[in-house]
XYZ file of C-alpha atoms in Angstrom:
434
model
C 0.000 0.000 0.000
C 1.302 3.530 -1.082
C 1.539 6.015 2.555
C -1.113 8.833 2.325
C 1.696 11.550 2.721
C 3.756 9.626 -0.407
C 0.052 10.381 -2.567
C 0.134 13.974 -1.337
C 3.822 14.909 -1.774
C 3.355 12.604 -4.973
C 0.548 14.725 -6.340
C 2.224 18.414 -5.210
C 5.822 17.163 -7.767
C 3.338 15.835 -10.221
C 1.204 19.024 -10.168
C 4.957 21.483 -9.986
C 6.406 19.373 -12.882
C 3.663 19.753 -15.215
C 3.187 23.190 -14.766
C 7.061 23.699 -15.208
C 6.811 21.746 -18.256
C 4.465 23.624 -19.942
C 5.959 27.388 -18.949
C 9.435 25.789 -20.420
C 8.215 23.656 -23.168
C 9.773 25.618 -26.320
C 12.847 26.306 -24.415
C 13.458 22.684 -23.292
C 12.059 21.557 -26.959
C 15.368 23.334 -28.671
C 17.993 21.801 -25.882
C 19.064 17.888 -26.662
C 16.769 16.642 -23.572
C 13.410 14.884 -23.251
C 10.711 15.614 -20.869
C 11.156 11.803 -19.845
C 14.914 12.220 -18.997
C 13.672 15.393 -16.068
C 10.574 13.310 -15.049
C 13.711 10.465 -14.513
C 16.236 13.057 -12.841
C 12.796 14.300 -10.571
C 12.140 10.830 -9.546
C 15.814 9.860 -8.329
C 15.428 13.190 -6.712
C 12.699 12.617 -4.413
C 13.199 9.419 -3.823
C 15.440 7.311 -1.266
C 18.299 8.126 -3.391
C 17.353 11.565 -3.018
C 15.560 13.624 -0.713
C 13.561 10.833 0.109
C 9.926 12.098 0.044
C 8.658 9.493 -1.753
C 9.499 5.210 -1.416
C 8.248 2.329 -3.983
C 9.248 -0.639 -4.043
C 8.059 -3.281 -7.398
C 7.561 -6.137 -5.246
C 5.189 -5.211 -2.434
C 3.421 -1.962 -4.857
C 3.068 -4.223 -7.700
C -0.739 -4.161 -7.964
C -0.723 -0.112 -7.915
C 2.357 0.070 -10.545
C 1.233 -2.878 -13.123
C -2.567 -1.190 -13.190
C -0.958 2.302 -13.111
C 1.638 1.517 -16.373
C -1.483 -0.854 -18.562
C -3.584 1.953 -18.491
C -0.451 4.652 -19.441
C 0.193 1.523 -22.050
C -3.491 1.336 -23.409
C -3.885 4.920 -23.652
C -0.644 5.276 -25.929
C -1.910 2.280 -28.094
C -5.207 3.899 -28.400
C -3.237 6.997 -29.264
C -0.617 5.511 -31.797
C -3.736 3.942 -33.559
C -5.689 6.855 -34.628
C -1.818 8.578 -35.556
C -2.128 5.990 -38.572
C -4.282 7.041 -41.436
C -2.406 5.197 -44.365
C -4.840 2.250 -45.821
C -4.298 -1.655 -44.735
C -3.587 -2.083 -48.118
C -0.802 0.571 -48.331
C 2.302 -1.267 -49.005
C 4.340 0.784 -46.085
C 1.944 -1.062 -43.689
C 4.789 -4.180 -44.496
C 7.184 -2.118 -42.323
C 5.616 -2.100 -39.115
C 4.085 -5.391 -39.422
C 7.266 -6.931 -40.094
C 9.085 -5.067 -37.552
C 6.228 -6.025 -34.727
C 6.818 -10.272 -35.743
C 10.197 -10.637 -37.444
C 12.475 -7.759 -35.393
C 10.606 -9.371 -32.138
C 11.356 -12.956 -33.290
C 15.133 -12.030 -33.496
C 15.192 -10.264 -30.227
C 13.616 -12.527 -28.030
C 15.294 -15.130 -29.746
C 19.277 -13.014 -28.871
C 18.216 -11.951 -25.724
C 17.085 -15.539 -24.477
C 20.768 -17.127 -25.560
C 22.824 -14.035 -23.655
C 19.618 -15.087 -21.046
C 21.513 -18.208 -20.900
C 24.533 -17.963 -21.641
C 25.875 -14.686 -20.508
C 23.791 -14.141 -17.466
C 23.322 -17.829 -15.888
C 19.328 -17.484 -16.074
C 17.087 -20.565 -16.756
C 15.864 -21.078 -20.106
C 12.322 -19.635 -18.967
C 13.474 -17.074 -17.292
C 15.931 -15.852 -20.225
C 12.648 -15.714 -22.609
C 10.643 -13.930 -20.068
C 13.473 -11.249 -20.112
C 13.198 -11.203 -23.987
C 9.860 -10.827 -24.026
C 10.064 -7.862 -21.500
C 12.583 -6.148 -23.069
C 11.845 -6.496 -27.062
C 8.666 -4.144 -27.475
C 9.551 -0.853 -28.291
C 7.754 2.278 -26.274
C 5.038 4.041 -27.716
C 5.081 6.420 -24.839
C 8.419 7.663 -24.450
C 9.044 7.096 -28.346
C 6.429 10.372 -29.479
C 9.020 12.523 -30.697
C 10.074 9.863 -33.456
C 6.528 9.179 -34.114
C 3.995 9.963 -36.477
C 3.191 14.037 -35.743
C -0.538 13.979 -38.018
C -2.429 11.786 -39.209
C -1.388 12.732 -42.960
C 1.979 12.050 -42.153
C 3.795 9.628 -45.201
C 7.346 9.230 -43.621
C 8.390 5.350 -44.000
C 10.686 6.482 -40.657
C 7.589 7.793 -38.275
C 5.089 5.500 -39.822
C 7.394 2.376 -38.851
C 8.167 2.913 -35.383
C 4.848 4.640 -34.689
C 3.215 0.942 -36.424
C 5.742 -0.551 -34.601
C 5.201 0.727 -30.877
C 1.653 -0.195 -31.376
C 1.880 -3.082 -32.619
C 4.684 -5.318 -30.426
C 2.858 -4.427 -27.298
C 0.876 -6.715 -28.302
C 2.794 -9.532 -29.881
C 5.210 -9.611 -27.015
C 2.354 -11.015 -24.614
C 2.957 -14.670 -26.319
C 6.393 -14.872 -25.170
C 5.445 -13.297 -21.856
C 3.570 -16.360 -21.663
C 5.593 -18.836 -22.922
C 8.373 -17.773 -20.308
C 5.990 -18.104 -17.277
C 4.995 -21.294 -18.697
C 8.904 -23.029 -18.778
C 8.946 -21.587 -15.577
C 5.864 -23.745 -14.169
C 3.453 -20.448 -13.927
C 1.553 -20.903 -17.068
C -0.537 -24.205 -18.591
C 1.533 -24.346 -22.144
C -0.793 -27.640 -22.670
C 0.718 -30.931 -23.968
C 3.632 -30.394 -26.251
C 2.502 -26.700 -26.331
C -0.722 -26.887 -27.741
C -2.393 -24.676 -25.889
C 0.033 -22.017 -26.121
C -0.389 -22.458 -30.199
C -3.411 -22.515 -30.090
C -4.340 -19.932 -27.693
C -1.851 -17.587 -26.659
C -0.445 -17.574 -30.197
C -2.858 -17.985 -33.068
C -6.346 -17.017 -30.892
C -5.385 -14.311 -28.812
C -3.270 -12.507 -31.580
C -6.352 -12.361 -34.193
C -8.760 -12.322 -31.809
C -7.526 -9.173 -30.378
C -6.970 -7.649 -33.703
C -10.710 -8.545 -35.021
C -12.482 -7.634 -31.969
C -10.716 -4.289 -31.864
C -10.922 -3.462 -35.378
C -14.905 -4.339 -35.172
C -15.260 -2.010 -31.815
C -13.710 0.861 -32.861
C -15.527 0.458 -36.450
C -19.169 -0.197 -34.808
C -18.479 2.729 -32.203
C -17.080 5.412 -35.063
C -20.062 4.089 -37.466
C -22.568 5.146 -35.089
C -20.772 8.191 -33.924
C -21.095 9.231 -37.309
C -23.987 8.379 -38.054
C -25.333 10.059 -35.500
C -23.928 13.407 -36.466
C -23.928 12.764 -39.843
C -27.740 11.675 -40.656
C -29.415 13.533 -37.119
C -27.134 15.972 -36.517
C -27.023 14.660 -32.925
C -24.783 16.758 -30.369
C -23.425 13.916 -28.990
C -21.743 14.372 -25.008
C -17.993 15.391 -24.285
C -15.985 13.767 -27.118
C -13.477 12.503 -24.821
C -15.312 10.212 -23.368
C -15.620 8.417 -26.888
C -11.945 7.846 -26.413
C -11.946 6.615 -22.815
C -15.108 4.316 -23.217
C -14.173 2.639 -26.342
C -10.872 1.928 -24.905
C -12.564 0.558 -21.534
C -14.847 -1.488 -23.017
C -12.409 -2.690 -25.924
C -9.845 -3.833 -23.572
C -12.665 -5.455 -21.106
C -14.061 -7.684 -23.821
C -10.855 -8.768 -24.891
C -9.587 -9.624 -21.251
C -13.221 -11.911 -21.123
C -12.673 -13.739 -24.273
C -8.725 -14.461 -23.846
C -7.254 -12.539 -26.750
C -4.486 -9.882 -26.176
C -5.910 -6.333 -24.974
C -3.095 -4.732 -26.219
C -3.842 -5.041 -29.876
C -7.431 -5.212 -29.819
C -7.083 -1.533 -28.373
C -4.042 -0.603 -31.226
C -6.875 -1.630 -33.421
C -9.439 -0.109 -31.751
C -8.191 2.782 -32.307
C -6.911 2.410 -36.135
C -10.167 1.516 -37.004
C -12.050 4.173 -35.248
C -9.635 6.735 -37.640
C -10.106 4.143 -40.667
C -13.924 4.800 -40.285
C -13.608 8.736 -40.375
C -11.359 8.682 -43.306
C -13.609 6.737 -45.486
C -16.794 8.097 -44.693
C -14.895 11.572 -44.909
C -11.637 12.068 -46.387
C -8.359 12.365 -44.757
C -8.800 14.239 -41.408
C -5.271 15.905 -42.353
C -7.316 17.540 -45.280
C -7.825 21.388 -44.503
C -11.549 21.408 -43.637
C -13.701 23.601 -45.985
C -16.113 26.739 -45.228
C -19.378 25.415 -44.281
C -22.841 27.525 -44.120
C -25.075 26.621 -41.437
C -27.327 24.552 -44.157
C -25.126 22.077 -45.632
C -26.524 19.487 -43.209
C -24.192 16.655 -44.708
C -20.790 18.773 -44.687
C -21.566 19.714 -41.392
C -21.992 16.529 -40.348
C -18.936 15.852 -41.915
C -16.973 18.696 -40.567
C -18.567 17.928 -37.028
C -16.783 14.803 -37.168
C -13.697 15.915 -37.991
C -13.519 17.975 -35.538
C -14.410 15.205 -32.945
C -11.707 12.797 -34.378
C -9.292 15.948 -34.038
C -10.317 16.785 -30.175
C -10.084 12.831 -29.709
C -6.736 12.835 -30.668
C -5.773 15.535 -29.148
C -7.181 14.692 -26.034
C -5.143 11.337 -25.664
C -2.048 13.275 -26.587
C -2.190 14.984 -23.606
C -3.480 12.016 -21.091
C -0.435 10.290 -22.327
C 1.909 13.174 -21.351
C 0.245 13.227 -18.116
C 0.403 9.304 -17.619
C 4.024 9.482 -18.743
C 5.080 12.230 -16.089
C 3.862 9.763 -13.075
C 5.423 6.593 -14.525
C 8.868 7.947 -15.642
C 9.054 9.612 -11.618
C 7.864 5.841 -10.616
C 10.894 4.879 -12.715
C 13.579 7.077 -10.612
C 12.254 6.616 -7.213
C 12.582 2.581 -8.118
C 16.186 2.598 -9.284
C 17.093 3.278 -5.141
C 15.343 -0.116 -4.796
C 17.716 -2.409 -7.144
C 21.501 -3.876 -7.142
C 22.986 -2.925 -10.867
C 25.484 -5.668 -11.807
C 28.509 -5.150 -13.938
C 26.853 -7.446 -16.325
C 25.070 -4.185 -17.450
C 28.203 -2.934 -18.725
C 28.276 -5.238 -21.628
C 24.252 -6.692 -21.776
C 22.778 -3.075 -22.889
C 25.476 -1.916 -25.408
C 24.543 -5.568 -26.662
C 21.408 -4.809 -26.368
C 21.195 -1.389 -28.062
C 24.031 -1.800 -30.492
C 23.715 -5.167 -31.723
C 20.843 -7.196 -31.697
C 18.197 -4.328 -32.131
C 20.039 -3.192 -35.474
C 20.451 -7.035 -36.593
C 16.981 -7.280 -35.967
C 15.582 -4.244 -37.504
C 17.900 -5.577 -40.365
C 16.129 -8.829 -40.842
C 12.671 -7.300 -40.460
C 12.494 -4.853 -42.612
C 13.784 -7.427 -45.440
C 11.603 -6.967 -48.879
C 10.996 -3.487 -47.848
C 12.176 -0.486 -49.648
C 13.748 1.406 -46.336
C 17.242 1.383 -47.065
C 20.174 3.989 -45.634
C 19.527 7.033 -42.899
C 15.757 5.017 -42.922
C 17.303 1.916 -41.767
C 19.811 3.511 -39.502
C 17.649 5.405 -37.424
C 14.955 2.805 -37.206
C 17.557 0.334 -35.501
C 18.468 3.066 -33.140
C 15.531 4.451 -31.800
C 14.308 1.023 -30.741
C 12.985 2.947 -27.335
C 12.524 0.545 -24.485
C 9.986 2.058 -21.492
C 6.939 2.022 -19.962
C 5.788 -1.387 -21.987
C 8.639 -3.180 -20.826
C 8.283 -2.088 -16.807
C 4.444 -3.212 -17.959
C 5.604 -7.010 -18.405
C 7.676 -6.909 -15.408
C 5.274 -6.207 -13.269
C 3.040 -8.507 -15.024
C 5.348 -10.857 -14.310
C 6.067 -10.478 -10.724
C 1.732 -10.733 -10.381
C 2.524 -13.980 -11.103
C 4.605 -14.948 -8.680
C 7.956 -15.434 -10.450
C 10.802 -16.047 -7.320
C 11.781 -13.351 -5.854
C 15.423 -13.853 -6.764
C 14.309 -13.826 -9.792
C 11.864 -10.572 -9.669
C 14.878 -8.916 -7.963
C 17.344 -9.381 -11.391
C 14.767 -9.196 -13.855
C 13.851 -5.885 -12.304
C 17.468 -4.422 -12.071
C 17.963 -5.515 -15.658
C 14.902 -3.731 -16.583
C 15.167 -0.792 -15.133
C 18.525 -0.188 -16.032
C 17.903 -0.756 -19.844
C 14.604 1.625 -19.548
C 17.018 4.196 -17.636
C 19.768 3.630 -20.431
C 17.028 4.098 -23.026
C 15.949 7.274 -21.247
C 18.998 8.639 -21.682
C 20.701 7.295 -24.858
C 17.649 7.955 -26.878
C 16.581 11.610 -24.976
C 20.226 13.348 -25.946
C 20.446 12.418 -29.394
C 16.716 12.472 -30.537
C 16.749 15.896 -31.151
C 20.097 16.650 -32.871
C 19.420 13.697 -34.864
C 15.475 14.265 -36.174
C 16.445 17.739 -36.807
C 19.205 16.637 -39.346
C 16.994 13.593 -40.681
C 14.336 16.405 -41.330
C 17.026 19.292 -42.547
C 17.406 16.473 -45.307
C 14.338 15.361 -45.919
C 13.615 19.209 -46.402
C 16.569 19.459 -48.381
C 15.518 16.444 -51.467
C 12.311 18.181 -51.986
């Protein structure tokens, strides 16, 4: 249980922070820092490595963290969706889909052997750290993500497709690492986890989300559209359709994740086609085109959506990254961590990105930057704690969290200082070839 006095002193930093924030936004926009690596600094800062105002600890908070970092998760899923306004049939869609299955095959797959072989872990337990640490963040990862819906860049599209989209297909190693470790049924000869984890919850998530967010934005529109309905606060469109999204998947065993990535994809699909592309300047409209209002109304509800979850992800991601730096007083960092995250970081997430975007035309600066801004964060602290609900050994809870945090915290760092030098010279070109 968190102390009353930790909630208060908890919501007085939260409160000063986001104010600060916003007054120095531009300035701290032009300087080679992210708002995640001063919610990080904050956190060490007030916590037992600090001024100690504020103590967590994974293992006896881990009901309180897990819900509080799957609903910053969902949110930023629901969020990454609606970012992607390119047609299913649009070839680029290749690049996030094979980053999301191939990339993640190849990490899980490195990370498991230095699992075993470089860090003395059982075989379950060195695929339960894959599976933690391979999805990329679609929280902390916004500045290399997709800024409008309109937006064609093969480099934003892919990791924005990405983010979304290995949240999700992470869960089936999750599982299959609690299951060699005796926490899971796997079924005989690993049926089950074929069968269901794999091949049920997977598409089952995907259809069920795509259908929610397509029945919900099909009456939404209608509504405006055909009776010219003023429909209630537009936000809570986002919020409910996420809720009840993620609930129905949770009751018929498919992966919440995706069905609310899809969830919200379709809900943007839905607009486009009845509509137009949202990114479309919207025209003049007299008080009697009933139709084009409609039609504008509803842009302008997809727009305050949007915007909306934008800005409950910042929020979300101010409390989890502080969460992040009052933890680290709470771990033992081995010198293992010396050569594990360069390996990490330097090797296997290129070599992966490398094999997964095979057949696809991203080539050079594309392919460079992709394999560097793989962004590990709040998703991967997500499966820990999932993890540790499960009742994994402590022992084990105890390394898989120091090995965690320290790669998020590395992340934080590495990816913060150079994402703005190096998006403002990937755009200076881009600019420059046109």
């Amino acid at each position: 249980m968190i102390n009353p006095s930790d909630f208060i002193v908890g919501c007085i930093i939260a409160g000063l922070l986001l104010i600060a924030m916003t007054l120095a936004g531009s300035f701290i926009a032009r300087l080679p820092l992210s708002a995640a690596m001063l919610y990080l600094g904050a956190g060490v800062a007030i916590g037992p490595m600090g001024l100690g105002l504020i103590k967590l600890n994974a293992l006896t908070n881990v009901v309180m963290l897990e819900r509080l970092t799957e609903v910053a998760v969902l949110i930023s899923l629901f969020t990454a969706g609606m970012k992607l306004e390119l047609p299913l049939t649009n070839r680029r869609w290749r690049i996030p889909v094979q980053l999301a299955t191939l990339s993640m095959l190849v990490t899980v797959a490195a990370v498991t052997a230095l699992g075993v072989y470089g860090l003395g872990l059982s075989l379950g337990a060195s695929v339960l750290l894959g599976a933690i640490l391979a999805p990329t963040d679609p929280v902390l990862a916004s500045d290399v993500q997709v800024g409008d819906p309109g937006d064609r860049d093969r480099l934003r599209f892919g990791l924005t497709g990405e983010g979304g989209l290995n949240d999700g297909t992470a869960f089936p190693f999750v599982m299959l690492g609690l299951g060699l470790l005796g926490l899971h049924d796997l079924g005989e000869g690993g049926w089950r986890w074929w069968a269901v984890d794999v091949l049920w919850a997977v598409a089952g998530g995907l259809g069920l989300g795509y259908l929610m967010g397509t029945l919900v934005g099909r009456a939404i529109i209608y509504l405006r559209m055909r009776h010219r309905e003023a429909l209630g606060s537009n936000e809570f469109i986002a919020l409910g359709l996420i809720a009840l999204t993620y609930g129905l998947a949770l009751l018929s065993l498919t992966y919440g994740f995706l069905a609310v990535f899809a969830a919200g994809l379709a809900l943007r699909r839905v607009h486009e086609h009845k509509n137009g592309p949202a990114s479309a300047p919207l025209p003049a409209l007299s008080a009697e085109e009933r139709e084009a209002s409609g039609a504008h109304a509803s842009a302008h509800m997809m727009n305050e959506v949007q915007r909306f979850n934008i800005q409950l992800e910042s929020f979300v991601e101010v409390g989890i990254v502080l969460a992040v730096g009052v933890l680290l007083a709470t771990v033992k960092f081995q010198a293992e961590l010396l050569w594990f995250i360069p390996a990490l970081f330097l090797v296997i997430r290129p070599v992966a990105v490398y094999i997964g975007l095979l057949g696809t035309p991203v080539k050079g600066t594309h392919r460079r930057l992709m394999a560097w801004f793989g962004i590990r964060g709040i998703g991967s602290l997500y499966y820990l704690l999932y993890a540790i609900s499960h009742h994994i050994e402590p022992a084990l809870a105890k390394r898989l969290l120091s090995l965690t945090l320290a790669v998020i915290v590395a992340s934080v760092i590495a990816h913060g200082i150079s994402v703005t030098p190096l998006m403002k010279r990937y755009e200076a070109r881009k600019a420059a070839r046109r």
